[in-house]
Amino acid sequence: MGSDIQGSLWEATAQGRTDWPTLRGDLTTDVAVIGGGFTGCGAALALAGRARVALLEAENIGAGGSGRTGGQVIPGLKYDPDELERMFGAELGPRFVEAVGSVGDEVFGLIEKHGIACDAVRKGWLQPAISARTLELVRNRCEQWARRGAPALFHDRDRIAALVGSTIYHGGWEDKRAGHVQPLSLNRGMATAAERLGAQICSQSPVLSLQQENGRWQLRTPGGTVTADTVLIGTNAYTDKLWPGLSRTIVPMVSIQAATDPLPPALGAGILPQGHCSSDTRRLLWYFRRDAAGRLLMGGRGPFRENILPDDLVNLRAAVDRLFPQLRKTPFRYYWGGKVAMTKDHLPHLHLLAPGAWTVIGYNGRGVGLGPLLGRYLAELALGKKPADIPFPVTAMKPIFGYPFTRTVARALVKYYRYLDRREAA
Ligand SMILES: Cc1cc2nc3c(=O)[nH]c(=O)nc-3n(C[C@H](O)[C@H](O)[C@H](O)COP(=O)(O)OP(=O)(O)OC[C@H]3O[C@@H](n4cnc5c(N)ncnc54)[C@H](O)[C@@H]3O)c2cc1C
């Protein structure tokens, strides 16, 4: 490992504005948005110019999961389209599948429309299979999306080896709707675009309390208050105690990433040569891609704390060495981590918390695409759209039963999944 190893690659290379004002004094607005990640900024951007909107972020724009992600914009969810249609029925099911399949158009459309500089690359996502069993799963997944008209291609072992640049996989599928971005640049760019259209964006403004008085929401921050008709909460894995019980609807798990220096052509030429991003079929998946400067990024499950230490990178190091043996002597230059919000049913949840208070929570590691989309849905609900007109189920909040034990269960599951993955990919 290099001795000058540093923090987040995205912090070191992001473009865009960082000097947002802190809320000072009292403000009245139509909609207050809590959280300055993809969800909150997506909501503010969709509302700006159509209603008065103020966004309050506790730290900096992009400080939560959004500014730390792998930047992979991946359509779909853990469940395949046929299964989702079965789960949500004949009316909502197909609309739901279409919505979660549309995140590439949503995100890359926003980037183009608002001219956001964020190293956007839309060359597709590869899901290579670690075993003959998971190859059948992805063959089925690919077939289901292709049947719905998606540009989905199944690849045999040789073709996947050429596209990934590694011979360890059994084959896989490609979703051409997908792509990748510099996530912190995108997050900042969305905030800037929202402000340009009239939204008020405040950083270093944690919402300390939220109360309804005379039919309006009162939000208190250290520097001032906001009074709003509607409040939208986009705090995902960074949800605190602000809304009682909300943090107990998710299990925050830590994901970590590391990046090399830009790879010299002799080492990097064969690695993801067509610009794909990728995450494989492990239960604790390996996700990887190149960035605009040609660095290799590798991500995976981290420890049960956010304070990441060089020793925590041992699994990522082993992943790089196995996938790309030519990089065995190439050190990581950057490493960082953050929290991912997992739900018990592996689905994101859109809740009506109280009249005029909405949230989306629990992206299960798919918020780069889903965050801007569901942020827009929150905005449409705030503007008066009926829940039935949103292609997403609106449900009541339900904390996980036996929540205090989820951490223990999660630890045991991670160990077990790591064992199963090792055995299956051996
Ligand atoms: C290491 C890592 C890699 C990932 N890679 C991918 C990937 O490649 N693709 C993908 O789709 N997803 C990925 N994810 C998941 C993705 O990051 C999230 O799903 C997504 O960013 C969630 O966006 P959000 O806006 O809902 O929440 P966040 O971006 O987490 O934003 C929530 C914000 O709310 C703020 N906040 C909390 N409480 C308050 C309060 N009381 N007042 C004001 N503000 C508050 C926080 O400070 C935070 O900035 C990854 C996550 C991690 C950690």
Short mmCIF file of C-alpha atoms and ligand atoms in Angstrom, two decimals:
data_model
loop_
_atom_site.label_atom_id
_atom_site.label_comp_id
_atom_site.label_asym_id
_atom_site.label_seq_id
_atom_site.Cartn_x
_atom_site.Cartn_y
_atom_site.Cartn_z
CA MET A 1 0.00 0.00 0.00
CA GLY A 2 1.37 3.48 -0.84
CA SER A 3 2.29 5.57 2.18
CA ASP A 4 0.61 8.74 0.83
CA ILE A 5 -2.82 7.17 0.69
CA GLN A 6 -5.61 9.80 0.89
CA GLY A 7 -9.34 10.23 1.50
CA SER A 8 -12.16 10.44 -1.04
CA LEU A 9 -11.25 10.59 -4.71
CA TRP A 10 -14.46 12.52 -5.34
CA GLU A 11 -13.60 15.21 -2.76
CA ALA A 12 -10.17 15.54 -4.37
CA THR A 13 -11.45 15.89 -7.95
CA ALA A 14 -15.02 17.29 -7.82
CA GLN A 15 -16.05 20.32 -9.78
CA GLY A 16 -18.73 22.76 -8.70
CA ARG A 17 -19.76 25.12 -5.99
CA THR A 18 -19.04 24.47 -2.30
CA ASP A 19 -19.73 27.85 -0.64
CA TRP A 20 -23.47 27.57 0.06
CA PRO A 21 -24.87 29.93 2.67
CA THR A 22 -26.07 28.79 6.09
CA LEU A 23 -29.68 29.58 6.99
CA ARG A 24 -29.82 32.80 9.03
CA GLY A 25 -33.12 34.20 10.25
CA ASP A 26 -36.68 33.12 9.56
CA LEU A 27 -37.99 32.12 6.17
CA THR A 28 -41.42 31.23 4.81
CA THR A 29 -41.67 29.01 1.76
CA ASP A 30 -44.01 26.55 0.02
CA VAL A 31 -41.80 23.46 0.30
CA ALA A 32 -38.91 22.70 2.64
CA VAL A 33 -36.52 19.92 1.60
CA ILE A 34 -34.33 18.23 4.21
CA GLY A 35 -31.08 16.69 2.92
CA GLY A 36 -28.77 17.82 0.12
CA GLY A 37 -28.06 14.52 -1.67
CA PHE A 38 -29.51 13.26 -4.95
CA THR A 39 -33.00 12.92 -3.48
CA GLY A 40 -33.15 16.37 -1.88
CA CYS A 41 -31.46 18.13 -4.82
CA GLY A 42 -33.62 16.17 -7.28
CA ALA A 43 -36.71 17.38 -5.43
CA ALA A 44 -35.49 20.99 -5.21
CA LEU A 45 -34.58 20.99 -8.90
CA ALA A 46 -38.01 19.69 -9.93
CA LEU A 47 -39.74 22.26 -7.70
CA ALA A 48 -37.63 25.30 -8.54
CA GLY A 49 -39.55 27.78 -10.65
CA ARG A 50 -42.85 26.02 -9.90
CA ALA A 51 -43.02 26.72 -6.15
CA ARG A 52 -40.95 28.47 -3.50
CA VAL A 53 -38.47 25.91 -2.19
CA ALA A 54 -35.74 25.92 0.47
CA LEU A 55 -33.30 23.03 0.90
CA LEU A 56 -31.58 22.51 4.24
CA GLU A 57 -28.47 20.32 4.40
CA ALA A 58 -26.85 19.50 7.77
CA GLU A 59 -23.30 19.52 6.40
CA ASN A 60 -22.09 20.19 2.83
CA ILE A 61 -23.98 19.42 -0.37
CA GLY A 62 -23.14 15.79 -1.18
CA ALA A 63 -21.82 15.01 2.33
CA GLY A 64 -24.04 11.94 2.70
CA GLY A 65 -24.06 8.87 0.49
CA SER A 66 -24.48 10.80 -2.77
CA GLY A 67 -21.04 12.40 -2.77
CA ARG A 68 -19.36 9.10 -1.87
CA THR A 69 -20.93 6.58 -4.25
CA GLY A 70 -19.40 4.52 -7.01
CA GLY A 71 -21.32 6.86 -9.33
CA GLN A 72 -22.91 3.90 -11.12
CA VAL A 73 -26.35 4.73 -12.57
CA ILE A 74 -27.99 1.29 -12.75
CA PRO A 75 -31.60 0.70 -13.81
CA GLY A 76 -33.73 -1.79 -11.90
CA LEU A 77 -33.82 -3.18 -8.39
CA LYS A 78 -32.77 -6.39 -6.65
CA TYR A 79 -35.93 -8.07 -7.96
CA ASP A 80 -36.36 -8.83 -11.65
CA PRO A 81 -39.18 -7.22 -13.67
CA ASP A 82 -41.50 -10.28 -13.71
CA GLU A 83 -41.21 -10.58 -9.94
CA LEU A 84 -41.86 -6.84 -9.44
CA GLU A 85 -44.98 -7.06 -11.58
CA ARG A 86 -46.17 -9.99 -9.51
CA MET A 87 -45.48 -8.06 -6.30
CA PHE A 88 -47.24 -4.85 -7.37
CA GLY A 89 -50.05 -6.19 -9.52
CA ALA A 90 -51.40 -5.61 -13.00
CA GLU A 91 -52.04 -1.86 -12.64
CA LEU A 92 -49.00 -0.54 -10.72
CA GLY A 93 -46.55 -3.34 -11.55
CA PRO A 94 -45.72 -2.47 -15.19
CA ARG A 95 -45.59 1.29 -14.42
CA PHE A 96 -43.28 0.58 -11.47
CA VAL A 97 -40.96 -1.55 -13.62
CA GLU A 98 -40.88 1.12 -16.32
CA ALA A 99 -40.05 3.77 -13.70
CA VAL A 100 -37.15 1.88 -12.10
CA GLY A 101 -35.88 1.02 -15.58
CA SER A 102 -35.91 4.71 -16.58
CA VAL A 103 -33.27 6.03 -14.17
CA GLY A 104 -30.60 6.30 -16.87
CA ASP A 105 -32.82 8.59 -18.94
CA GLU A 106 -33.69 10.59 -15.82
CA VAL A 107 -30.11 11.18 -14.68
CA PHE A 108 -28.38 11.62 -18.03
CA GLY A 109 -31.35 13.75 -19.14
CA LEU A 110 -30.86 16.07 -16.14
CA ILE A 111 -27.13 16.29 -16.82
CA GLU A 112 -27.73 17.28 -20.42
CA LYS A 113 -30.61 19.65 -19.72
CA HIS A 114 -28.74 21.59 -17.02
CA GLY A 115 -25.27 21.30 -18.58
CA ILE A 116 -23.77 19.66 -15.48
CA ALA A 117 -20.03 18.92 -15.77
CA CYS A 118 -19.64 15.55 -13.99
CA ASP A 119 -17.64 13.24 -16.30
CA ALA A 120 -20.87 11.57 -17.43
CA VAL A 121 -20.32 8.38 -19.43
CA ARG A 122 -23.28 6.34 -20.68
CA LYS A 123 -21.66 3.20 -22.04
CA GLY A 124 -23.65 0.63 -20.10
CA TRP A 125 -23.36 -1.59 -17.01
CA LEU A 126 -22.05 -5.14 -16.90
CA GLN A 127 -23.23 -7.69 -14.37
CA PRO A 128 -20.79 -10.59 -14.69
CA ALA A 129 -21.65 -13.91 -13.05
CA ILE A 130 -19.40 -15.56 -10.47
CA SER A 131 -20.82 -19.07 -11.05
CA ALA A 132 -22.89 -21.22 -13.38
CA ARG A 133 -25.85 -20.74 -10.99
CA THR A 134 -25.76 -16.94 -11.10
CA LEU A 135 -25.17 -17.01 -14.86
CA GLU A 136 -28.65 -18.52 -15.19
CA LEU A 137 -30.04 -15.76 -12.94
CA VAL A 138 -28.57 -13.02 -15.09
CA ARG A 139 -29.61 -14.78 -18.31
CA ASN A 140 -33.16 -14.67 -17.00
CA ARG A 141 -32.84 -11.03 -15.85
CA CYS A 142 -31.49 -10.02 -19.26
CA GLU A 143 -34.27 -11.86 -21.06
CA GLN A 144 -36.95 -10.18 -18.91
CA TRP A 145 -35.63 -6.67 -19.59
CA ALA A 146 -35.10 -7.41 -23.30
CA ARG A 147 -38.72 -8.62 -23.52
CA ARG A 148 -39.73 -5.16 -22.29
CA GLY A 149 -37.70 -3.47 -25.01
CA ALA A 150 -34.62 -2.58 -22.94
CA PRO A 151 -31.21 -2.68 -24.68
CA ALA A 152 -30.10 -5.74 -22.72
CA LEU A 153 -27.50 -8.15 -24.08
CA PHE A 154 -26.41 -11.54 -22.78
CA HIS A 155 -22.68 -12.29 -23.10
CA ASP A 156 -20.84 -15.59 -22.95
CA ARG A 157 -17.64 -16.17 -20.98
CA ASP A 158 -15.27 -14.94 -23.72
CA ARG A 159 -17.23 -11.78 -24.48
CA ILE A 160 -17.51 -10.85 -20.78
CA ALA A 161 -13.78 -11.51 -20.37
CA ALA A 162 -13.10 -9.03 -23.19
CA LEU A 163 -15.52 -6.38 -21.85
CA VAL A 164 -14.42 -6.63 -18.20
CA GLY A 165 -10.77 -7.39 -18.89
CA SER A 166 -10.75 -10.39 -16.57
CA THR A 167 -11.19 -14.11 -17.13
CA ILE A 168 -12.72 -14.98 -13.74
CA TYR A 169 -16.40 -14.73 -14.74
CA HIS A 170 -18.71 -17.30 -16.34
CA GLY A 171 -20.44 -14.77 -18.61
CA GLY A 172 -22.94 -12.04 -17.80
CA TRP A 173 -25.32 -9.42 -19.14
CA GLU A 174 -25.05 -5.82 -20.25
CA ASP A 175 -27.60 -3.05 -19.70
CA LYS A 176 -26.93 -0.27 -22.17
CA ARG A 177 -29.28 2.16 -20.38
CA ALA A 178 -26.72 2.53 -17.58
CA GLY A 179 -23.62 4.66 -17.12
CA HIS A 180 -21.47 6.44 -14.56
CA VAL A 181 -20.72 9.92 -13.25
CA GLN A 182 -18.44 11.77 -10.85
CA PRO A 183 -21.11 11.72 -8.15
CA LEU A 184 -20.03 14.72 -6.08
CA SER A 185 -19.79 16.90 -9.20
CA LEU A 186 -23.28 15.76 -10.21
CA ASN A 187 -24.68 16.44 -6.73
CA ARG A 188 -23.18 19.93 -6.63
CA GLY A 189 -24.33 20.58 -10.21
CA MET A 190 -27.91 19.64 -9.34
CA ALA A 191 -27.88 22.06 -6.37
CA THR A 192 -26.49 24.82 -8.58
CA ALA A 193 -29.11 24.21 -11.27
CA ALA A 194 -31.87 24.28 -8.64
CA GLU A 195 -30.57 27.56 -7.26
CA ARG A 196 -30.35 29.04 -10.74
CA LEU A 197 -34.05 28.28 -11.15
CA GLY A 198 -34.95 29.93 -7.85
CA ALA A 199 -34.44 27.37 -5.05
CA GLN A 200 -32.78 28.50 -1.85
CA ILE A 201 -29.97 26.10 -0.95
CA CYS A 202 -28.49 26.14 2.56
CA SER A 203 -25.62 24.03 3.87
CA GLN A 204 -24.42 23.66 7.49
CA SER A 205 -28.09 23.97 8.44
CA PRO A 206 -29.17 20.81 10.28
CA VAL A 207 -32.88 20.61 10.96
CA LEU A 208 -33.10 20.08 14.71
CA SER A 209 -36.86 19.88 15.06
CA LEU A 210 -39.89 19.59 12.85
CA GLN A 211 -43.37 20.43 14.06
CA GLN A 212 -46.74 21.12 12.54
CA GLU A 213 -48.42 24.29 13.79
CA ASN A 214 -51.66 25.66 12.37
CA GLY A 215 -51.36 23.34 9.38
CA ARG A 216 -47.84 24.46 8.46
CA TRP A 217 -44.47 22.85 9.13
CA GLN A 218 -41.96 24.64 11.35
CA LEU A 219 -38.33 23.59 10.88
CA ARG A 220 -35.77 24.79 13.38
CA THR A 221 -32.04 25.00 12.57
CA PRO A 222 -29.26 26.55 14.71
CA GLY A 223 -29.32 29.74 12.61
CA GLY A 224 -33.01 30.22 11.89
CA THR A 225 -36.36 28.67 11.07
CA VAL A 226 -38.31 27.72 7.97
CA THR A 227 -42.11 27.67 7.78
CA ALA A 228 -43.47 25.58 4.92
CA ASP A 229 -46.72 24.00 3.71
CA THR A 230 -44.96 20.79 2.73
CA VAL A 231 -41.80 19.11 3.94
CA LEU A 232 -39.83 16.50 1.98
CA ILE A 233 -37.26 14.39 3.82
CA GLY A 234 -34.36 12.99 1.76
CA THR A 235 -31.92 11.79 4.40
CA ASN A 236 -31.72 8.07 3.47
CA ALA A 237 -28.89 6.24 5.31
CA TYR A 238 -28.03 9.47 7.19
CA THR A 239 -31.50 9.71 8.75
CA ASP A 240 -31.26 10.90 12.35
CA LYS A 241 -33.89 11.12 15.09
CA LEU A 242 -35.71 14.08 13.45
CA TRP A 243 -38.77 12.04 12.47
CA PRO A 244 -39.47 9.53 15.24
CA GLY A 245 -39.09 5.96 14.03
CA LEU A 246 -37.87 6.77 10.51
CA SER A 247 -34.27 5.67 11.15
CA ARG A 248 -35.64 2.32 12.36
CA THR A 249 -37.10 1.55 8.91
CA ILE A 250 -33.60 0.95 7.48
CA VAL A 251 -30.39 -0.84 8.39
CA PRO A 252 -27.36 1.33 7.55
CA MET A 253 -24.47 -0.77 6.18
CA VAL A 254 -21.04 0.63 5.29
CA SER A 255 -19.70 0.36 1.76
CA ILE A 256 -16.08 1.22 1.00
CA GLN A 257 -14.14 2.13 -2.10
CA ALA A 258 -10.54 2.54 -3.13
CA ALA A 259 -8.99 4.06 -6.25
CA THR A 260 -5.57 3.76 -7.86
CA ASP A 261 -3.66 6.51 -9.59
CA PRO A 262 -4.44 6.83 -13.34
CA LEU A 263 -3.28 3.53 -14.84
CA PRO A 264 -0.51 3.67 -17.44
CA PRO A 265 -1.70 2.27 -20.81
CA ALA A 266 0.44 -0.86 -20.43
CA LEU A 267 -1.52 -1.84 -17.30
CA GLY A 268 -4.94 -0.34 -17.98
CA ALA A 269 -5.57 -0.96 -21.69
CA GLY A 270 -7.55 -4.19 -21.27
CA ILE A 271 -9.58 -3.17 -18.19
CA LEU A 272 -13.19 -2.20 -19.04
CA PRO A 273 -11.92 -1.02 -22.44
CA GLN A 274 -15.34 0.18 -23.63
CA GLY A 275 -16.06 2.38 -20.60
CA HIS A 276 -18.60 0.18 -18.82
CA CYS A 277 -19.18 0.21 -15.10
CA SER A 278 -19.72 -3.12 -13.40
CA SER A 279 -20.94 -4.91 -10.31
CA ASP A 280 -20.93 -8.67 -10.11
CA THR A 281 -23.36 -11.27 -8.79
CA ARG A 282 -21.76 -11.75 -5.37
CA ARG A 283 -24.16 -11.40 -2.44
CA LEU A 284 -21.61 -8.86 -1.13
CA LEU A 285 -20.97 -7.50 -4.58
CA TRP A 286 -17.72 -6.20 -5.98
CA TYR A 287 -18.35 -2.99 -7.93
CA PHE A 288 -15.71 -1.41 -10.11
CA ARG A 289 -15.04 0.97 -12.98
CA ARG A 290 -12.50 3.42 -14.40
CA ASP A 291 -12.83 7.18 -13.85
CA ALA A 292 -12.28 10.01 -16.32
CA ALA A 293 -8.52 10.02 -15.64
CA GLY A 294 -8.21 6.24 -16.06
CA ARG A 295 -7.99 5.28 -12.38
CA LEU A 296 -9.45 1.94 -11.32
CA LEU A 297 -12.09 2.17 -8.59
CA MET A 298 -13.01 -0.91 -6.57
CA GLY A 299 -15.84 -1.04 -4.05
CA GLY A 300 -17.38 -3.56 -1.68
CA ARG A 301 -18.80 -4.20 1.76
CA GLY A 302 -16.94 -2.41 4.56
CA PRO A 303 -16.65 -2.70 8.32
CA PHE A 304 -19.47 -1.78 10.73
CA ARG A 305 -18.19 1.78 11.22
CA GLU A 306 -17.68 4.79 8.96
CA ASN A 307 -14.17 5.56 10.12
CA ILE A 308 -12.35 3.55 7.44
CA LEU A 309 -8.76 2.50 8.10
CA PRO A 310 -6.17 1.23 5.56
CA ASP A 311 -6.47 -2.26 7.10
CA ASP A 312 -10.15 -2.34 6.09
CA LEU A 313 -9.10 -2.43 2.43
CA VAL A 314 -7.87 -6.02 2.56
CA ASN A 315 -10.94 -7.42 0.76
CA LEU A 316 -10.80 -4.73 -1.94
CA ARG A 317 -7.10 -5.44 -2.45
CA ALA A 318 -7.83 -9.15 -2.81
CA ALA A 319 -10.61 -8.34 -5.32
CA VAL A 320 -8.31 -6.23 -7.52
CA ASP A 321 -5.55 -8.84 -7.39
CA ARG A 322 -7.96 -11.61 -8.38
CA LEU A 323 -9.70 -9.64 -11.15
CA PHE A 324 -6.69 -7.90 -12.61
CA PRO A 325 -3.48 -9.69 -11.57
CA GLN A 326 -1.41 -7.19 -13.57
CA LEU A 327 -2.30 -4.60 -10.85
CA ARG A 328 -0.88 -6.60 -7.93
CA LYS A 329 1.87 -4.03 -7.46
CA THR A 330 -0.34 -1.00 -8.13
CA PRO A 331 -1.18 0.69 -4.81
CA PHE A 332 -4.45 2.34 -3.88
CA ARG A 333 -4.11 6.11 -3.70
CA TYR A 334 -7.56 7.00 -2.29
CA TYR A 335 -10.02 5.24 -0.02
CA TRP A 336 -13.31 6.23 1.62
CA GLY A 337 -16.62 4.81 2.72
CA GLY A 338 -20.18 5.72 3.59
CA LYS A 339 -23.50 4.35 4.68
CA VAL A 340 -25.95 2.52 2.42
CA ALA A 341 -29.60 2.23 3.58
CA MET A 342 -30.86 -1.34 3.38
CA THR A 343 -34.52 -2.27 3.91
CA LYS A 344 -35.93 -5.59 5.04
CA ASP A 345 -37.79 -6.14 1.75
CA HIS A 346 -34.86 -4.79 -0.37
CA LEU A 347 -37.15 -2.09 -1.83
CA PRO A 348 -36.99 1.70 -1.45
CA HIS A 349 -39.99 3.14 0.38
CA LEU A 350 -41.97 6.30 -0.36
CA HIS A 351 -43.93 7.27 2.74
CA LEU A 352 -46.60 9.81 3.52
CA LEU A 353 -45.51 10.52 7.12
CA ALA A 354 -48.25 13.01 8.00
CA PRO A 355 -50.38 15.44 5.96
CA GLY A 356 -47.84 17.47 3.94
CA ALA A 357 -44.78 15.42 5.02
CA TRP A 358 -43.22 12.92 2.62
CA THR A 359 -40.04 10.89 2.47
CA VAL A 360 -38.19 8.37 0.31
CA ILE A 361 -35.80 6.07 2.10
CA GLY A 362 -33.93 2.79 1.60
CA TYR A 363 -32.31 2.73 -1.83
CA ASN A 364 -30.39 -0.47 -1.06
CA GLY A 365 -27.35 0.85 -2.95
CA ARG A 366 -29.20 2.11 -6.05
CA GLY A 367 -29.72 5.79 -5.15
CA VAL A 368 -27.59 7.40 -7.86
CA GLY A 369 -30.30 6.58 -10.37
CA LEU A 370 -33.31 6.34 -8.07
CA GLY A 371 -32.51 9.43 -5.93
CA PRO A 372 -33.06 12.06 -8.65
CA LEU A 373 -36.10 10.14 -9.95
CA LEU A 374 -37.78 9.73 -6.58
CA GLY A 375 -36.79 13.27 -5.61
CA ARG A 376 -38.82 14.38 -8.63
CA TYR A 377 -41.74 12.20 -7.54
CA LEU A 378 -41.62 13.82 -4.09
CA ALA A 379 -41.72 17.22 -5.81
CA GLU A 380 -44.75 16.20 -7.86
CA LEU A 381 -46.55 15.03 -4.72
CA ALA A 382 -45.73 18.35 -3.05
CA LEU A 383 -47.21 20.15 -6.06
CA GLY A 384 -50.48 18.26 -5.59
CA LYS A 385 -50.20 15.13 -7.71
CA LYS A 386 -52.20 12.21 -6.33
CA PRO A 387 -50.20 9.22 -4.99
CA ALA A 388 -52.08 6.98 -7.46
CA ASP A 389 -50.59 9.02 -10.33
CA ILE A 390 -47.02 8.30 -9.18
CA PRO A 391 -45.63 5.00 -10.55
CA PHE A 392 -44.41 4.06 -7.11
CA PRO A 393 -46.27 2.67 -4.08
CA VAL A 394 -46.94 5.23 -1.35
CA THR A 395 -47.00 3.43 2.00
CA ALA A 396 -47.19 4.15 5.71
CA MET A 397 -43.91 4.12 7.63
CA LYS A 398 -43.25 0.85 9.45
CA PRO A 399 -40.18 0.49 11.70
CA ILE A 400 -38.45 -2.91 11.45
CA PHE A 401 -39.73 -5.33 14.09
CA GLY A 402 -37.02 -6.17 16.65
CA TYR A 403 -34.85 -3.28 15.41
CA PRO A 404 -32.24 -3.42 18.22
CA PHE A 405 -31.24 -6.90 16.97
CA THR A 406 -30.78 -5.94 13.31
CA ARG A 407 -27.11 -5.05 13.80
CA THR A 408 -26.34 -8.47 15.24
CA VAL A 409 -28.29 -10.18 12.47
CA ALA A 410 -26.55 -8.02 9.82
CA ARG A 411 -23.10 -8.94 11.18
CA ALA A 412 -23.93 -12.63 11.08
CA LEU A 413 -25.38 -12.37 7.57
CA VAL A 414 -22.33 -10.52 6.23
CA LYS A 415 -20.06 -13.30 7.53
CA TYR A 416 -22.29 -15.98 6.10
CA TYR A 417 -22.63 -14.25 2.71
CA ARG A 418 -18.86 -13.78 2.51
CA TYR A 419 -18.43 -17.49 3.11
CA LEU A 420 -21.06 -18.39 0.47
CA ASP A 421 -19.54 -16.00 -2.09
CA ARG A 422 -16.05 -17.41 -1.53
CA ARG A 423 -17.30 -20.96 -1.93
CA GLU A 424 -19.38 -20.14 -4.99
CA ALA A 425 -16.67 -18.15 -6.78
CA ALA A 426 -13.82 -20.52 -5.89
C1 LIG B 1 -19.50 3.93 -0.75
C2 LIG B 1 -20.85 3.96 -1.42
C3 LIG B 1 -20.95 3.59 -2.75
C4 LIG B 1 -22.20 3.62 -3.39
N1 LIG B 1 -22.25 3.37 -4.72
C5 LIG B 1 -23.45 3.48 -5.38
C6 LIG B 1 -23.49 3.35 -6.80
O1 LIG B 1 -22.47 3.17 -7.47
N2 LIG B 1 -24.72 3.43 -7.40
C7 LIG B 1 -25.87 3.69 -6.68
O2 LIG B 1 -26.94 3.78 -7.27
N3 LIG B 1 -25.82 3.91 -5.34
C8 LIG B 1 -24.65 3.81 -4.67
N4 LIG B 1 -24.60 4.04 -3.33
C9 LIG B 1 -25.86 4.40 -2.62
C10 LIG B 1 -26.14 5.91 -2.80
O3 LIG B 1 -25.08 6.62 -2.28
C11 LIG B 1 -27.39 6.35 -2.07
O4 LIG B 1 -28.45 5.46 -2.38
C12 LIG B 1 -27.81 7.77 -2.48
O5 LIG B 1 -26.70 8.62 -2.53
C13 LIG B 1 -28.85 8.31 -1.53
O6 LIG B 1 -29.09 9.68 -1.83
P1 LIG B 1 -29.95 10.57 -0.84
O7 LIG B 1 -29.96 11.94 -1.40
O8 LIG B 1 -31.27 9.93 -0.61
O9 LIG B 1 -29.17 10.53 0.54
P2 LIG B 1 -27.75 11.13 0.92
O10 LIG B 1 -26.92 11.42 -0.25
O11 LIG B 1 -27.16 10.22 1.96
O12 LIG B 1 -28.11 12.52 1.56
C14 LIG B 1 -28.75 12.64 2.80
C15 LIG B 1 -28.34 13.99 3.38
O13 LIG B 1 -29.21 14.31 4.46
C16 LIG B 1 -28.47 15.11 5.36
N5 LIG B 1 -29.19 15.13 6.63
C17 LIG B 1 -29.43 14.11 7.50
N6 LIG B 1 -30.14 14.55 8.56
C18 LIG B 1 -30.36 15.88 8.35
C19 LIG B 1 -31.03 16.89 9.10
N7 LIG B 1 -31.62 16.64 10.28
N8 LIG B 1 -31.07 18.15 8.60
C20 LIG B 1 -30.50 18.42 7.41
N9 LIG B 1 -29.84 17.51 6.66
C21 LIG B 1 -29.78 16.25 7.13
C22 LIG B 1 -27.12 14.41 5.42
O14 LIG B 1 -26.11 15.28 5.89
C23 LIG B 1 -26.93 13.99 3.96
O15 LIG B 1 -26.14 14.91 3.23
C24 LIG B 1 -23.37 4.02 -2.66
C25 LIG B 1 -23.25 4.38 -1.31
C26 LIG B 1 -22.01 4.37 -0.70
C27 LIG B 1 -21.91 4.81 0.73
#
